[in-house]
Amino acid sequence: MPSATLLGQALISGVLAGGLYGLLAMGLSLSWGLLRLVNLSHFALAFLAAYIVYELGTSYHVEPWWSAAMVVPLMFAIGAGQHWLFDRFKVNELASLLITFSFAVILEVAIQLYWTADFRRYETEYATRSIKAGPFYIPVLELVLCIVAGLLAWGTWLWLRRTYVGKALRAAAEDPAIAAAYGVDHKKLAYLLSGIGAAYAGIAGTFIALIATLAPAQIWAYLGVVFAVVIIGRLGNPMGALLAGMLIGASESIAMAVLSPAWAPVVSFSVLIAILLWDPEWL
Amino acid sequence: MLLEARNLHIGYGDAPAVWDVSLEVGGGEIVAVIGPNGAGKTTLINAIAGLLRCRRGELRFDGADMTRINAHAYCSHGIALVPEGRRLFAKMSVEENLELGCYLPSARSARAQSLERVYSLFPILRDKRRQPAAELSGGQQQMVAIGRALMAKPRIVLFDEPSLGLAPTVVDAMFEIIARVRADGAAVLLVEQNVLKALGIADRAYVLEQGRIVAEGLPGDLLQQPHIREAYLGV
Ligand SMILES: Nc1ncnc2c1ncn2[C@@H]1O[C@H](COP(=O)(O)OP(=O)(O)O)[C@@H](O)[C@H]1O
Ligand SMILES: [Mg+2]
């Protein structure tokens, strides 16, 4: 059994790493829950954003927040553009999986053509900074990520609860025809939401560029765990997505510390299955 | 005329459900459409609310051609639907359901007043305003569905079988509410299987059978017709 300090450190690292799961899950959860579109290319978009931030940072010495300011609106536009395709071809939930899977593969190839299959590392001074709290170390970048993710989740949650547009999106998710009868132009709102989902991928990508080593095949690395997180957090619920991300991050990290690193991938699906067994209506 | 439908044909895919139906509702009128199950009443009322497209025919509301506009623009003309089976946003709270009714900017500016009006009409909804709509009883859900329509500040309210599945005492209250809606200035198009009650409240009525209008006129006259007495009153 590892020491209490080690477990505590594992818990902190896990929660912080889970922030990225939550951030990635948020955009997916919104479009799946509210538009019934499952966007597998969400991860590819995040990595495209990460590579652009990397490129701007290494080749042009642009500070990462300036890169983010460029990449996030770009992702919004790509998300809205994707929605144009969904809309044009009247894509349903299942077809959206196939189409966005193809889109992800195309993006992976495009990334590989431009940046090659080599590992890329965006070295910044931020990556090494950490705060010491008692016996524990808290990496600053991950902490910032979690704060940003928390603010985004909270803001999005408020937006969905408090504003007319948010309520209209929730209503249209339940009964689009009746929502339309009360004036909701679901088509227009769907563009907005698709753009927002992709913009979140842009924000996640910015952090991925700073935290992780980039390789084209990495776009698939988060797929399984983030899908579990989306479902555990409940579709369409940004706060749920973030909390589920942190829960899974912490569980993985503890499993790695107590059992062995090989156990980590099993954790998210075990939690998911446990929840579905406990409440089959969860999905 | 406020609402004018001329020779409407409506259907689902290749299957026609309503043929050559013409119908009118004047300002401040209560007009009933009666007919047996499967006659096409819901199809007709949903098409008037913009939920379904008409295949052929003319649909005018206050002179405006409605066949060419988007589904989400019907409401801005002043049409509000109380749909069959209520179709509330089940996961949303009672008040959120009501607020969806005043989604359009014109109605939104009167949100506070409209909410007050709905809550004074249905005091129980004020107590339940934070509860998910799914948790309410059938009668209370029908109140929310009507309240949602009133929040839109409609010029016509379309009721599709508002008394369906309600306890008899609640049914009477429901018809009183319909009379109130008209008294407050809106026209009413009422689809009902409760023929006596519907004809009791209506100024005029249409009889729809197998997708066609087979009779129309004043309720008193319709009640004299042998076919109506036999088919709907069982006498
Ligand atoms: N969504 C639908 N798809 C296909 N056919 C339908 C649909 N809804 C109703 N119908 C058919 O249209 C006809 C009229 O139905 P409806 O308008 O619901 O009648 P009513 O409201 O008078 O009971 C029926 O024959 C019914 O089977
Ligand atoms: Mg019906």
XYZ file of C-alpha atoms in Angstrom, chain A residues 36 160-162 164-168 170-172 174-186 189, chain B residues 51 71-72 75 79-81 83 87-92 96 99-104 108 111 148-149 152:
52
model
C -28.514 14.477 -30.888
C -28.624 26.852 -20.475
C -30.669 27.466 -17.309
C -31.160 31.195 -17.276
C -34.084 32.216 -23.319
C -31.685 30.755 -25.868
C -30.539 28.124 -23.373
C -34.082 27.204 -22.437
C -35.052 27.085 -26.091
C -33.290 22.399 -23.927
C -36.912 22.572 -25.009
C -36.046 21.791 -28.620
C -37.190 17.398 -25.919
C -39.719 18.340 -28.596
C -38.424 20.336 -31.555
C -41.823 20.663 -33.229
C -43.526 22.184 -30.213
C -40.555 24.437 -29.526
C -40.842 25.655 -33.117
C -44.548 26.268 -32.623
C -43.530 28.733 -29.918
C -41.069 30.487 -32.196
C -37.817 28.609 -31.573
C -35.689 28.622 -34.714
C -33.868 25.442 -33.833
C -29.579 27.781 -32.482
C -46.244 21.617 -37.297
C -42.826 26.578 -38.830
C -41.210 28.770 -36.194
C -46.280 31.893 -33.444
C -51.162 31.351 -33.292
C -50.657 29.233 -30.176
C -51.244 25.501 -29.888
C -51.342 20.148 -28.440
C -46.467 17.740 -25.053
C -44.833 19.646 -22.235
C -41.065 19.874 -21.955
C -41.062 17.165 -19.330
C -37.595 17.709 -17.876
C -38.036 21.453 -17.591
C -39.635 27.227 -17.779
C -41.445 30.938 -20.321
C -41.003 29.012 -23.533
C -44.451 30.282 -24.412
C -43.144 33.846 -24.374
C -39.943 33.027 -26.249
C -40.636 35.519 -29.011
C -41.110 38.245 -23.852
C -43.299 38.030 -19.335
C -47.775 28.150 -22.170
C -50.120 29.071 -25.013
C -47.502 33.825 -26.248
